[in-house]
Structure formats: C-alpha cells, structure tokens
Amino acid sequence: DAGVTQSPTHLIKTRGQQVTLRCSPISGHKSVSWYQQVLGQGPQFIFQYYEKEERGRGNFPDRFSARQFPNYSSELNVNALLLGDSALYLCASSPQGAHGSPLHFGNGTRLTVT
Amino acid sequence: AQTVTQSQPEMSVQEAETVTLSCTYDTSESDYYLFWYKQPPSRQMILVIRQEAYKQQNATENRFSVNFQKAAKSFSLKISDSQLGDAAMYFCAYRSVYMGGGADGLTFGKGTHLIIQP
C-alpha cells in the first residue's frame, strides 16, 4: 500500500508570493494533519482535518489555510510568504480523528522563501 | 499549554550497546498520549512507540522500550542492541485526549540526534 504522498518535494518561492502544498493520505485514512518543521526544531502543529472539517488549528497566522477534499486528500495554502515560512512541511494521516491514533507521516515538502 | 523538553541535543552509542534518550513534559492534564518518533535523513517521521498515560505498564516494541514516570512527567526511550539503522533524529511528542482549544495536534520536543558508532 502507498504511504502518505506529498507534492512537490521541493519548492522555491519569493517573498510575498503564495504557495499550495498537496497531500494524499493512506487509503482508508480520513484524518489529515499538517505540521511545519523549521530547521533544527521539532514539527509544529498547523491544522487537522477529519471528514473534510477542520478539527484543530495551531498557533499560525491567517495567512495559513487548508482544506480537505471528498477523497480525503488535502491542500495547505500559505499567502504573502515571509522568509520565516522557509521550512519542511509535513503531512500526516490517520484512520480516524481520535487523538490516540498513530500518525503516519509523508516525506514532506521543503519550502524555501527567498 | 503543554511543553516537551529533550535535554540531549546529541547522543552517541556503540553498535550493539544500549542507549537511553530523555524526555520530560509539562501538563496539567491527567490523561494523554506520549510518542517517540524517529526521523532519518529521508525526512519521514516514523512512529517508534506509543504510551497511554492511564496505562502504568511501560510500552515495548522489540528493541525499543520506554520508562514512563507519570508523577515525574518523564518519558525516556531505551534502545537495546543499537544498530546502524537506528541513526536518526528522535522526537518525543505529547498529545492531549481533549479536543479543541488549539490542543489537537502533537506537541514535539526539539529532538535528539542519535549517532551509532560502528
């Protein structure tokens, strides 16, 4: 079975631009979460979606938004990019929204903002 | 808000030896989940082991085991018979059982870089 897939693998953007990152969960998984991992730090929670509804949001500005589609895939959008948005963006899926469900992570999208 | 602290930025161990990675956390909640994740250079976070706070028995997965001390808010990971493939960043993480209030995701520590010496 395919794992969590994220695209693109790498991305370079300029300050002020907008970016969309994509994630396909493991087949049968209905919950998708997004995390930001700045170099040298642990991942930080951005969003969780379950059954196409937002279930949780971390401490990120409104420039960050996400959505989940009927096939449970998800997109993370970041507007008005700042240099500080440069990071590895990780997507994770789980079978259900319960907090004890182990998360299965993708390989991430490396975003560089210049 | 919950915090997770990993006080060892880097640890080194000889192949086949045993190593323990430390993790402490701060919470006012009585029920929660704790995790150890491994992140090799491939960047993918891989679940190593999970502990439910209401269970007193320490979780074990093959060569990996934890020492969960709830009163001390400590959750260390022991790796026995270390192998070259264990080399990676290891992250300790906390997750609340309660929904909403921004407490829905995993809270990670800063990680420990584990080096395996052949």
Tab-separated table of N, CA, C and O in Angstrom, chain A residues 9-10 33 35 37 40-43 45 48 55-58 88 90 97-103 105-110, chain B residues 33 35 37 39 42-47 50 52 91 95-111:
chain	number	residue	atom	x	y	z
A	9	THR	N	8.146	17.927	-3.890
A	9	THR	CA	9.174	17.563	-2.914
A	9	THR	C	9.918	18.802	-2.433
A	9	THR	O	10.213	18.936	-1.248
A	10	HIS	N	10.251	19.651	-3.366
A	10	HIS	CA	10.946	20.902	-3.069
A	10	HIS	C	10.255	22.044	-3.804
A	10	HIS	O	9.678	21.837	-4.879
A	33	SER	N	-3.366	15.844	8.943
A	33	SER	CA	-2.813	16.933	9.743
A	33	SER	C	-1.612	17.522	9.018
A	33	SER	O	-0.929	16.815	8.264
A	35	TYR	N	2.005	19.894	9.585
A	35	TYR	CA	2.992	20.366	10.536
A	35	TYR	C	4.071	21.154	9.799
A	35	TYR	O	4.412	20.832	8.651
A	37	GLN	N	8.076	22.201	10.118
A	37	GLN	CA	9.310	21.884	10.836
A	37	GLN	C	10.427	22.800	10.352
A	37	GLN	O	10.975	22.620	9.259
A	40	GLY	N	16.285	22.363	12.555
A	40	GLY	CA	16.804	22.256	13.915
A	40	GLY	C	15.747	22.210	15.007
A	40	GLY	O	16.083	22.189	16.194
A	41	GLN	N	14.473	22.187	14.615
A	41	GLN	CA	13.386	22.163	15.591
A	41	GLN	C	12.481	20.962	15.361
A	41	GLN	O	12.552	20.302	14.321
A	42	GLY	N	11.626	20.689	16.347
A	42	GLY	CA	10.608	19.681	16.158
A	42	GLY	C	9.438	20.257	15.364
A	42	GLY	O	9.274	21.472	15.293
A	43	PRO	N	8.636	19.401	14.761
A	43	PRO	CA	7.477	19.884	13.993
A	43	PRO	C	6.486	20.641	14.880
A	43	PRO	O	6.334	20.322	16.066
A	45	PHE	N	2.415	21.925	15.035
A	45	PHE	CA	1.094	21.637	14.508
A	45	PHE	C	0.468	22.861	13.856
A	45	PHE	O	0.442	23.946	14.457
A	48	GLN	N	-5.567	20.237	11.633
A	48	GLN	CA	-6.053	18.888	11.469
A	48	GLN	C	-7.425	18.929	10.816
A	48	GLN	O	-8.276	19.747	11.200
A	55	ARG	N	-10.688	20.250	12.449
A	55	ARG	CA	-10.854	19.757	13.813
A	55	ARG	C	-9.899	20.439	14.792
A	55	ARG	O	-10.098	20.382	15.994
A	56	GLY	N	-8.880	21.061	14.255
A	56	GLY	CA	-7.918	21.717	15.139
A	56	GLY	C	-7.035	22.660	14.358
A	56	GLY	O	-6.808	22.490	13.164
A	57	ARG	N	-6.565	23.685	15.063
A	57	ARG	CA	-5.710	24.689	14.440
A	57	ARG	C	-4.643	25.081	15.451
A	57	ARG	O	-4.957	25.349	16.618
A	58	GLY	N	-3.410	25.137	15.009
A	58	GLY	CA	-2.326	25.572	15.874
A	58	GLY	C	-2.175	27.080	15.841
A	58	GLY	O	-2.988	27.798	15.262
A	88	LEU	N	10.327	22.680	6.388
A	88	LEU	CA	9.814	21.418	5.870
A	88	LEU	C	8.366	21.310	6.322
A	88	LEU	O	8.074	21.424	7.516
A	90	LEU	N	5.207	18.986	6.738
A	90	LEU	CA	4.874	17.576	6.841
A	90	LEU	C	3.370	17.377	6.887
A	90	LEU	O	2.659	18.108	7.576
A	97	GLY	N	-10.143	10.442	13.612
A	97	GLY	CA	-9.700	11.677	14.235
A	97	GLY	C	-9.305	11.539	15.683
A	97	GLY	O	-8.871	12.499	16.299
A	98	ALA	N	-9.444	10.337	16.240
A	98	ALA	CA	-9.156	10.145	17.662
A	98	ALA	C	-7.702	10.446	17.979
A	98	ALA	O	-6.799	10.149	17.193
A	99	HIS	N	-7.479	11.030	19.152
A	99	HIS	CA	-6.145	11.518	19.473
A	99	HIS	C	-5.144	10.419	19.748
A	99	HIS	O	-3.951	10.668	19.704
A	100	GLY	N	-5.600	9.223	19.993
A	100	GLY	CA	-4.659	8.144	20.232
A	100	GLY	C	-4.201	7.473	18.956
A	100	GLY	O	-3.289	6.652	18.988
A	101	SER	N	-4.842	7.831	17.836
A	101	SER	CA	-4.483	7.195	16.572
A	101	SER	C	-3.079	7.599	16.169
A	101	SER	O	-2.781	8.795	16.077
A	102	PRO	N	-2.211	6.632	15.921
A	102	PRO	CA	-0.855	6.982	15.470
A	102	PRO	C	-0.908	7.730	14.142
A	102	PRO	O	-1.702	7.389	13.272
A	103	LEU	N	-0.062	8.713	14.006
A	103	LEU	CA	0.022	9.463	12.760
A	103	LEU	C	1.044	8.828	11.833
A	103	LEU	O	2.110	8.405	12.266
A	105	PHE	N	3.321	9.779	8.657
A	105	PHE	CA	3.820	10.991	8.009
A	105	PHE	C	4.303	10.722	6.592
A	105	PHE	O	4.795	9.626	6.280
A	106	GLY	N	4.209	11.761	5.757
A	106	GLY	CA	4.837	11.752	4.450
A	106	GLY	C	6.277	12.245	4.552
A	106	GLY	O	6.771	12.543	5.643
A	107	ASN	N	6.955	12.326	3.407
A	107	ASN	CA	8.344	12.764	3.375
A	107	ASN	C	8.495	14.273	3.390
A	107	ASN	O	9.612	14.782	3.445
A	108	GLY	N	7.387	14.985	3.304
A	108	GLY	CA	7.433	16.429	3.435
A	108	GLY	C	7.709	17.174	2.149
A	108	GLY	O	8.171	16.615	1.153
A	109	THR	N	7.392	18.458	2.183
A	109	THR	CA	7.731	19.405	1.114
A	109	THR	C	8.687	20.426	1.708
A	109	THR	O	8.359	21.079	2.704
A	110	ARG	N	9.856	20.556	1.092
A	110	ARG	CA	10.833	21.551	1.560
A	110	ARG	C	10.556	22.858	0.839
A	110	ARG	O	10.712	22.944	-0.373
B	33	TYR	N	-1.528	11.081	25.593
B	33	TYR	CA	-0.710	10.091	24.904
B	33	TYR	C	0.705	10.641	24.746
B	33	TYR	O	0.902	11.843	24.543
B	35	PHE	N	4.460	9.822	22.623
B	35	PHE	CA	5.007	9.107	21.463
B	35	PHE	C	6.501	9.379	21.349
B	35	PHE	O	7.007	10.438	21.748
B	37	TYR	N	9.009	9.422	18.001
B	37	TYR	CA	9.114	9.327	16.545
B	37	TYR	C	10.579	9.393	16.158
B	37	TYR	O	11.387	10.059	16.793
B	39	GLN	N	13.179	10.270	12.874
B	39	GLN	CA	13.257	10.956	11.593
B	39	GLN	C	14.640	10.766	10.991
B	39	GLN	O	15.584	11.474	11.345
B	42	SER	N	15.931	10.704	5.372
B	42	SER	CA	14.865	10.694	4.354
B	42	SER	C	13.728	11.650	4.709
B	42	SER	O	12.846	11.905	3.884
B	43	ARG	N	13.730	12.183	5.925
B	43	ARG	CA	12.790	13.197	6.428
B	43	ARG	C	11.466	12.630	6.944
B	43	ARG	O	10.728	13.325	7.614
B	44	GLN	N	11.155	11.368	6.612
B	44	GLN	CA	9.855	10.829	7.023
B	44	GLN	C	9.861	10.516	8.514
B	44	GLN	O	10.739	9.824	9.008
B	45	MET	N	8.873	11.032	9.231
B	45	MET	CA	8.716	10.743	10.651
B	45	MET	C	8.100	9.354	10.786
B	45	MET	O	7.042	9.079	10.218
B	46	ILE	N	8.762	8.497	11.562
B	46	ILE	CA	8.307	7.121	11.728
B	46	ILE	C	7.992	6.878	13.199
B	46	ILE	O	8.831	7.147	14.067
B	47	LEU	N	6.804	6.360	13.482
B	47	LEU	CA	6.426	6.078	14.859
B	47	LEU	C	7.274	4.929	15.403
B	47	LEU	O	7.365	3.860	14.801
B	50	ARG	N	4.392	4.097	21.375
B	50	ARG	CA	3.304	4.932	21.913
B	50	ARG	C	2.961	4.475	23.326
B	50	ARG	O	2.963	3.271	23.604
B	52	GLU	N	0.067	5.219	26.513
B	52	GLU	CA	-1.156	5.874	27.001
B	52	GLU	C	-0.971	6.164	28.486
B	52	GLU	O	-0.589	5.280	29.251
B	91	PHE	N	12.332	12.230	18.174
B	91	PHE	CA	11.470	13.256	18.746
B	91	PHE	C	10.472	12.627	19.716
B	91	PHE	O	9.825	11.626	19.401
B	95	ARG	N	0.312	14.309	23.147
B	95	ARG	CA	-0.974	14.631	22.547
B	95	ARG	C	-2.078	14.543	23.599
B	95	ARG	O	-2.195	13.529	24.289
B	96	SER	N	-2.855	15.597	23.685
B	96	SER	CA	-3.957	15.641	24.639
B	96	SER	C	-5.097	14.733	24.181
B	96	SER	O	-5.257	14.466	22.992
B	97	VAL	N	-5.889	14.256	25.126
B	97	VAL	CA	-7.087	13.484	24.757
B	97	VAL	C	-8.277	14.402	24.554
B	97	VAL	O	-9.327	13.961	24.088
B	98	TYR	N	-8.104	15.690	24.886
B	98	TYR	CA	-9.216	16.619	24.792
B	98	TYR	C	-9.168	17.331	23.463
B	98	TYR	O	-8.118	17.639	22.940
B	99	MET	N	-10.340	17.616	22.904
B	99	MET	CA	-10.413	18.258	21.604
B	99	MET	C	-10.659	19.742	21.769
B	99	MET	O	-11.287	20.181	22.706
B	100	GLY	N	-10.192	20.501	20.785
B	100	GLY	CA	-10.461	21.927	20.777
B	100	GLY	C	-9.448	22.720	21.576
B	100	GLY	O	-8.555	22.170	22.202
B	101	GLY	N	-9.586	24.015	21.526
B	101	GLY	CA	-8.701	24.896	22.287
B	101	GLY	C	-7.294	24.921	21.765
B	101	GLY	O	-6.367	25.273	22.491
B	102	GLY	N	-7.113	24.496	20.508
B	102	GLY	CA	-5.778	24.501	19.922
B	102	GLY	C	-4.902	23.381	20.409
B	102	GLY	O	-3.723	23.329	20.102
B	103	ALA	N	-5.503	22.434	21.144
B	103	ALA	CA	-4.688	21.367	21.735
B	103	ALA	C	-4.874	20.065	20.986
B	103	ALA	O	-4.799	19.008	21.581
B	104	ASP	N	-5.122	20.150	19.692
B	104	ASP	CA	-5.475	18.950	18.954
B	104	ASP	C	-4.304	18.246	18.312
B	104	ASP	O	-4.400	17.108	17.926
B	105	GLY	N	-3.214	18.926	18.130
B	105	GLY	CA	-2.098	18.305	17.455
B	105	GLY	C	-1.076	17.748	18.413
B	105	GLY	O	-1.197	17.850	19.628
B	106	LEU	N	-0.055	17.136	17.839
B	106	LEU	CA	1.079	16.676	18.617
B	106	LEU	C	1.963	17.865	18.987
B	106	LEU	O	2.174	18.754	18.168
B	107	THR	N	2.470	17.863	20.226
B	107	THR	CA	3.486	18.821	20.650
B	107	THR	C	4.810	18.072	20.713
B	107	THR	O	4.940	17.106	21.465
B	108	PHE	N	5.755	18.518	19.901
B	108	PHE	CA	7.043	17.834	19.802
B	108	PHE	C	8.111	18.545	20.625
B	108	PHE	O	8.078	19.766	20.801
B	109	GLY	N	9.115	17.756	21.064
B	109	GLY	CA	10.337	18.337	21.593
B	109	GLY	C	11.251	18.725	20.441
B	109	GLY	O	10.904	18.550	19.269
B	110	LYS	N	12.442	19.257	20.774
B	110	LYS	CA	13.358	19.716	19.741
B	110	LYS	C	14.171	18.590	19.129
B	110	LYS	O	14.858	18.794	18.130
B	111	GLY	N	14.130	17.420	19.729
B	111	GLY	CA	14.785	16.274	19.143
B	111	GLY	C	16.158	15.976	19.707
B	111	GLY	O	16.840	16.856	20.264
